[in-house]
Amino acid sequence: DIQMTQSPSSLSASVGDRVTITCRASQSISDYLNWYQQKPGKAPELLISDASSLQSGVPLRFSGSGSGTSFTLTISSLQPEDSATYYCQQSYDVFTFGPGTKVDIK
Amino acid sequence: EVQLVESGGGLVQPGRSLRLSCTTAGFPFDDYALSWVRQTPERGLEWVSFIRSKAYGGTADYAASVKGRFTISRDDSKSIAYLQMNSLESEDTAVYYCSAGHLPGTFAHWGQGSPVTVST
């Protein structure tokens, strides 16, 4: 199976900060990469599909980029409601998720 | 409004069976692939199974850890998906989420989750 890693595992940032989360695949997955946001006690929500396609209703401060084995999720101006855990997931082969990045607000 | 509601979870002894249901509304069920994803604090999010729409053959696939024990199915007339889980093991303990998407690997819509505990 394709292994997904994320860095950092957690971060703390201030409102208005630019935040970047990195996701790496153990082999090339082209752009078959999705990003999810999960808040405590809730199901994950799809933010970005195919590495960079923002889902309907997702704020424009979220963006995704990358291809092959390296991908990033960027929050251009962190808001209080963005406090959550973010997961990447590859859909190239047997579907696997990254371990998550917990984002806290300072 | 898109809705997915899981039911059927609970406490079950090792070796026994359980069937989860995913009742949906608010989207064209028969056009979507349906998946089950589970989550534990130890292993995180883990894809379990998907079933394609009838237009794409209605075929299913499974994670290696559940293949031969779990069976996914769908009833397009009722907009419900099922996960039949047999020979349950303690490692199957998790919150099970139902998810829908145009493609099997993109989990666009999620239910609220149904906890399954396999224990004596």
mmCIF file of C-alpha atoms in Angstrom:
data_model
loop_
_atom_site.group_PDB
_atom_site.id
_atom_site.type_symbol
_atom_site.label_atom_id
_atom_site.label_comp_id
_atom_site.label_asym_id
_atom_site.label_seq_id
_atom_site.Cartn_x
_atom_site.Cartn_y
_atom_site.Cartn_z
ATOM 1 C CA ASP A 1 0.000 0.000 0.000
ATOM 2 C CA ILE A 2 1.047 3.592 -0.575
ATOM 3 C CA GLN A 3 2.147 5.216 2.693
ATOM 4 C CA MET A 4 1.186 8.833 3.385
ATOM 5 C CA THR A 5 3.107 11.060 5.770
ATOM 6 C CA GLN A 6 2.272 14.550 6.990
ATOM 7 C CA SER A 7 4.308 17.309 8.586
ATOM 8 C CA PRO A 8 4.134 18.805 11.030
ATOM 9 C CA SER A 9 2.052 16.509 13.235
ATOM 10 C CA SER A 10 0.739 19.576 15.035
ATOM 11 C CA LEU A 11 1.115 23.335 14.925
ATOM 12 C CA SER A 12 -0.073 26.371 16.787
ATOM 13 C CA ALA A 13 -0.564 29.638 14.928
ATOM 14 C CA SER A 14 -2.234 32.997 15.392
ATOM 15 C CA VAL A 15 -5.328 34.301 13.683
ATOM 16 C CA GLY A 16 -4.303 35.780 10.355
ATOM 17 C CA ASP A 17 -1.182 33.635 9.984
ATOM 18 C CA ARG A 18 -0.389 31.725 6.804
ATOM 19 C CA VAL A 19 -0.295 28.008 7.553
ATOM 20 C CA THR A 20 1.190 25.283 5.366
ATOM 21 C CA ILE A 21 0.828 21.538 5.846
ATOM 22 C CA THR A 22 2.904 19.080 3.819
ATOM 23 C CA CYS A 23 1.843 15.620 2.718
ATOM 24 C CA ARG A 24 4.145 13.105 1.068
ATOM 25 C CA ALA A 25 3.362 9.814 -0.665
ATOM 26 C CA SER A 26 5.686 6.813 -0.685
ATOM 27 C CA GLN A 27 5.367 6.653 -4.498
ATOM 28 C CA SER A 28 4.012 8.887 -7.225
ATOM 29 C CA ILE A 29 0.260 9.361 -7.095
ATOM 30 C CA SER A 30 -0.032 12.013 -9.832
ATOM 31 C CA ASP A 31 -2.688 14.412 -8.506
ATOM 32 C CA TYR A 32 -4.876 11.784 -6.846
ATOM 33 C CA LEU A 33 -4.738 13.573 -3.513
ATOM 34 C CA ASN A 34 -7.571 14.822 -1.319
ATOM 35 C CA TRP A 35 -7.564 16.962 1.831
ATOM 36 C CA TYR A 36 -10.059 16.695 4.701
ATOM 37 C CA GLN A 37 -10.785 18.741 7.799
ATOM 38 C CA GLN A 38 -12.041 17.036 10.942
ATOM 39 C CA LYS A 39 -13.266 18.750 14.096
ATOM 40 C CA PRO A 40 -13.591 16.857 17.413
ATOM 41 C CA GLY A 41 -16.576 14.522 17.510
ATOM 42 C CA LYS A 42 -17.433 15.165 13.864
ATOM 43 C CA ALA A 43 -16.907 13.352 10.600
ATOM 44 C CA PRO A 44 -14.194 14.526 8.219
ATOM 45 C CA GLU A 45 -15.182 17.055 5.566
ATOM 46 C CA LEU A 46 -13.710 17.143 2.077
ATOM 47 C CA LEU A 47 -11.899 20.416 1.432
ATOM 48 C CA ILE A 48 -9.872 19.784 -1.709
ATOM 49 C CA SER A 49 -9.893 17.016 -4.296
ATOM 50 C CA ASP A 50 -7.434 16.163 -7.043
ATOM 51 C CA ALA A 51 -4.693 18.070 -5.217
ATOM 52 C CA SER A 52 -6.024 21.549 -5.957
ATOM 53 C CA SER A 53 -9.790 21.563 -6.639
ATOM 54 C CA LEU A 54 -11.555 23.473 -3.893
ATOM 55 C CA GLN A 55 -14.906 21.966 -2.976
ATOM 56 C CA SER A 56 -18.053 24.063 -3.164
ATOM 57 C CA GLY A 57 -18.613 26.070 -0.015
ATOM 58 C CA VAL A 58 -15.034 25.816 1.231
ATOM 59 C CA PRO A 59 -13.539 29.242 2.013
ATOM 60 C CA LEU A 60 -11.101 30.607 -0.541
ATOM 61 C CA ARG A 61 -8.371 30.905 2.104
ATOM 62 C CA PHE A 62 -7.839 27.153 1.649
ATOM 63 C CA SER A 63 -5.732 26.016 -1.305
ATOM 64 C CA GLY A 64 -3.888 22.897 -2.343
ATOM 65 C CA SER A 65 -0.966 22.241 -4.631
ATOM 66 C CA GLY A 66 1.489 19.564 -5.664
ATOM 67 C CA SER A 67 1.756 16.435 -7.751
ATOM 68 C CA GLY A 68 3.710 13.226 -7.793
ATOM 69 C CA THR A 69 4.838 12.609 -4.227
ATOM 70 C CA SER A 70 4.732 16.019 -2.543
ATOM 71 C CA PHE A 71 1.658 18.098 -1.749
ATOM 72 C CA THR A 72 0.732 21.095 0.372
ATOM 73 C CA LEU A 73 -2.410 22.469 1.969
ATOM 74 C CA THR A 74 -2.253 26.197 2.642
ATOM 75 C CA ILE A 75 -4.521 28.328 4.775
ATOM 76 C CA SER A 76 -3.750 31.868 3.688
ATOM 77 C CA SER A 77 -5.162 33.631 6.745
ATOM 78 C CA LEU A 78 -5.946 31.371 9.675
ATOM 79 C CA GLN A 79 -9.343 31.856 11.296
ATOM 80 C CA PRO A 80 -10.581 30.598 14.688
ATOM 81 C CA GLU A 81 -12.953 28.139 13.033
ATOM 82 C CA ASP A 82 -9.997 26.488 11.260
ATOM 83 C CA SER A 83 -8.910 24.818 14.497
ATOM 84 C CA ALA A 84 -9.121 21.140 13.491
ATOM 85 C CA THR A 85 -7.140 18.126 12.342
ATOM 86 C CA TYR A 86 -6.302 17.986 8.646
ATOM 87 C CA TYR A 87 -5.774 14.737 6.741
ATOM 88 C CA CYS A 88 -4.459 14.012 3.276
ATOM 89 C CA GLN A 89 -5.646 10.909 1.424
ATOM 90 C CA GLN A 90 -4.534 9.321 -1.824
ATOM 91 C CA SER A 91 -7.009 7.848 -4.286
ATOM 92 C CA TYR A 92 -4.422 6.514 -6.759
ATOM 93 C CA ASP A 93 -4.383 2.963 -5.427
ATOM 94 C CA VAL A 94 -5.754 1.237 -2.318
ATOM 95 C CA PHE A 95 -6.979 4.344 -0.535
ATOM 96 C CA THR A 96 -4.848 5.463 2.398
ATOM 97 C CA PHE A 97 -4.874 8.472 4.692
ATOM 98 C CA GLY A 98 -2.109 10.436 6.297
ATOM 99 C CA PRO A 99 -1.806 10.493 10.104
ATOM 100 C CA GLY A 100 -3.172 14.014 10.378
ATOM 101 C CA THR A 101 -1.960 17.491 11.345
ATOM 102 C CA LYS A 102 -3.603 19.133 14.329
ATOM 103 C CA VAL A 103 -3.942 22.903 13.971
ATOM 104 C CA ASP A 104 -4.510 24.974 17.086
ATOM 105 C CA ILE A 105 -5.090 28.693 17.443
ATOM 106 C CA LYS A 106 -2.695 30.556 19.739
ATOM 107 C CA GLU B 1 -29.468 18.847 2.065
ATOM 108 C CA VAL B 2 -27.219 15.821 1.754
ATOM 109 C CA GLN B 3 -27.721 13.346 4.604
ATOM 110 C CA LEU B 4 -26.081 10.051 5.437
ATOM 111 C CA VAL B 5 -27.100 8.307 8.644
ATOM 112 C CA GLU B 6 -25.363 5.166 9.874
ATOM 113 C CA SER B 7 -27.064 2.653 12.123
ATOM 114 C CA GLY B 8 -26.516 -0.857 13.424
ATOM 115 C CA GLY B 9 -23.339 -0.369 15.423
ATOM 116 C CA GLY B 10 -22.826 -1.487 18.994
ATOM 117 C CA LEU B 11 -21.083 -4.016 21.215
ATOM 118 C CA VAL B 12 -20.480 -7.473 19.755
ATOM 119 C CA GLN B 13 -18.425 -10.471 20.829
ATOM 120 C CA PRO B 14 -15.413 -11.618 18.806
ATOM 121 C CA GLY B 15 -16.382 -14.006 16.034
ATOM 122 C CA ARG B 16 -19.922 -12.675 15.778
ATOM 123 C CA SER B 17 -21.555 -10.618 13.017
ATOM 124 C CA LEU B 18 -23.002 -7.140 12.675
ATOM 125 C CA ARG B 19 -24.651 -5.291 9.805
ATOM 126 C CA LEU B 20 -24.295 -1.551 9.417
ATOM 127 C CA SER B 21 -26.784 0.462 7.394
ATOM 128 C CA CYS B 22 -26.300 3.846 5.762
ATOM 129 C CA THR B 23 -29.559 5.613 5.002
ATOM 130 C CA THR B 24 -29.155 8.544 2.637
ATOM 131 C CA ALA B 25 -31.090 11.482 1.221
ATOM 132 C CA GLY B 26 -30.527 14.687 -0.687
ATOM 133 C CA PHE B 27 -28.381 13.433 -3.570
ATOM 134 C CA PRO B 28 -28.769 11.047 -6.541
ATOM 135 C CA PHE B 29 -27.796 7.883 -4.653
ATOM 136 C CA ASP B 30 -27.623 5.638 -7.704
ATOM 137 C CA ASP B 31 -25.067 7.943 -9.361
ATOM 138 C CA TYR B 32 -22.646 7.768 -6.432
ATOM 139 C CA ALA B 33 -20.058 5.322 -5.180
ATOM 140 C CA LEU B 34 -20.598 4.390 -1.544
ATOM 141 C CA SER B 35 -17.765 3.684 0.843
ATOM 142 C CA TRP B 36 -17.134 2.735 4.434
ATOM 143 C CA VAL B 37 -14.226 4.311 6.312
ATOM 144 C CA ARG B 38 -13.342 3.549 9.919
ATOM 145 C CA GLN B 39 -11.393 5.492 12.502
ATOM 146 C CA THR B 40 -9.556 4.627 15.685
ATOM 147 C CA PRO B 41 -7.213 6.744 17.817
ATOM 148 C CA GLU B 42 -4.442 4.191 17.235
ATOM 149 C CA ARG B 43 -4.700 3.640 13.481
ATOM 150 C CA GLY B 44 -6.398 6.856 12.372
ATOM 151 C CA LEU B 45 -8.618 6.862 9.293
ATOM 152 C CA GLU B 46 -8.745 3.586 7.377
ATOM 153 C CA TRP B 47 -10.682 2.890 4.194
ATOM 154 C CA VAL B 48 -12.684 -0.342 4.521
ATOM 155 C CA SER B 49 -14.720 -0.884 1.360
ATOM 156 C CA PHE B 50 -16.469 0.759 -1.571
ATOM 157 C CA ILE B 51 -19.117 -0.168 -4.079
ATOM 158 C CA ARG B 52 -19.408 1.549 -7.430
ATOM 159 C CA SER B 53 -22.633 2.834 -8.910
ATOM 160 C CA LYS B 54 -24.526 0.492 -11.214
ATOM 161 C CA ALA B 55 -23.455 2.670 -14.154
ATOM 162 C CA TYR B 56 -19.874 1.637 -13.387
ATOM 163 C CA GLY B 57 -20.698 -2.001 -12.879
ATOM 164 C CA GLY B 58 -21.682 -1.935 -9.208
ATOM 165 C CA THR B 59 -18.443 -3.707 -8.338
ATOM 166 C CA ALA B 60 -16.910 -3.631 -4.884
ATOM 167 C CA ASP B 61 -13.473 -3.683 -3.341
ATOM 168 C CA TYR B 62 -12.154 -4.196 0.162
ATOM 169 C CA ALA B 63 -9.169 -3.431 2.317
ATOM 170 C CA ALA B 64 -6.952 -6.485 2.812
ATOM 171 C CA SER B 65 -7.714 -6.470 6.539
ATOM 172 C CA VAL B 66 -11.433 -7.142 5.948
ATOM 173 C CA LYS B 67 -11.491 -9.017 2.636
ATOM 174 C CA GLY B 68 -13.384 -12.283 2.970
ATOM 175 C CA ARG B 69 -15.090 -11.165 6.192
ATOM 176 C CA PHE B 70 -16.962 -7.978 5.204
ATOM 177 C CA THR B 71 -19.463 -7.515 2.371
ATOM 178 C CA ILE B 72 -20.717 -4.181 1.076
ATOM 179 C CA SER B 73 -24.013 -3.867 -0.781
ATOM 180 C CA ARG B 74 -26.432 -1.210 -1.931
ATOM 181 C CA ASP B 75 -30.167 -0.894 -2.484
ATOM 182 C CA ASP B 76 -30.670 1.894 -4.989
ATOM 183 C CA SER B 77 -34.476 1.675 -4.653
ATOM 184 C CA LYS B 78 -34.154 2.658 -0.975
ATOM 185 C CA SER B 79 -30.973 4.791 -1.180
ATOM 186 C CA ILE B 80 -29.364 2.623 1.492
ATOM 187 C CA ALA B 81 -25.919 1.040 1.674
ATOM 188 C CA TYR B 82 -24.951 -1.834 3.936
ATOM 189 C CA LEU B 83 -21.817 -3.314 5.416
ATOM 190 C CA GLN B 84 -22.153 -6.906 6.568
ATOM 191 C CA MET B 85 -19.334 -7.662 8.993
ATOM 192 C CA ASN B 86 -18.664 -11.306 9.843
ATOM 193 C CA SER B 87 -16.031 -12.998 12.000
ATOM 194 C CA LEU B 88 -15.427 -9.769 13.852
ATOM 195 C CA GLU B 89 -12.107 -9.261 15.613
ATOM 196 C CA SER B 90 -11.045 -6.855 18.331
ATOM 197 C CA GLU B 91 -9.058 -4.952 15.676
ATOM 198 C CA ASP B 92 -12.361 -4.105 13.974
ATOM 199 C CA THR B 93 -13.316 -1.896 16.912
ATOM 200 C CA ALA B 94 -13.719 1.607 15.462
ATOM 201 C CA VAL B 95 -16.120 4.337 14.507
ATOM 202 C CA TYR B 96 -17.490 3.388 11.097
ATOM 203 C CA TYR B 97 -18.371 6.171 8.676
ATOM 204 C CA CYS B 98 -20.444 5.854 5.531
ATOM 205 C CA SER B 99 -19.331 8.130 2.703
ATOM 206 C CA ALA B 100 -20.505 8.967 -0.805
ATOM 207 C CA GLY B 101 -18.680 10.390 -3.784
ATOM 208 C CA HIS B 102 -18.813 10.501 -7.558
ATOM 209 C CA LEU B 103 -15.645 8.423 -7.613
ATOM 210 C CA PRO B 104 -14.807 5.610 -5.175
ATOM 211 C CA GLY B 105 -11.690 7.268 -3.830
ATOM 212 C CA THR B 106 -13.095 10.715 -3.107
ATOM 213 C CA PHE B 107 -15.167 10.849 0.078
ATOM 214 C CA ALA B 108 -17.335 13.894 -0.602
ATOM 215 C CA HIS B 109 -20.166 13.346 1.874
ATOM 216 C CA TRP B 110 -20.005 11.635 5.264
ATOM 217 C CA GLY B 111 -22.378 10.328 7.886
ATOM 218 C CA GLN B 112 -22.001 11.043 11.577
ATOM 219 C CA GLY B 113 -20.378 7.685 12.315
ATOM 220 C CA SER B 114 -21.471 4.500 14.098
ATOM 221 C CA PRO B 115 -19.283 3.062 16.883
ATOM 222 C CA VAL B 116 -18.546 -0.659 16.766
ATOM 223 C CA THR B 117 -16.905 -2.361 19.741
ATOM 224 C CA VAL B 118 -15.741 -5.960 19.458
ATOM 225 C CA SER B 119 -15.129 -7.315 22.930
ATOM 226 C CA THR B 120 -16.052 -10.057 25.354
#
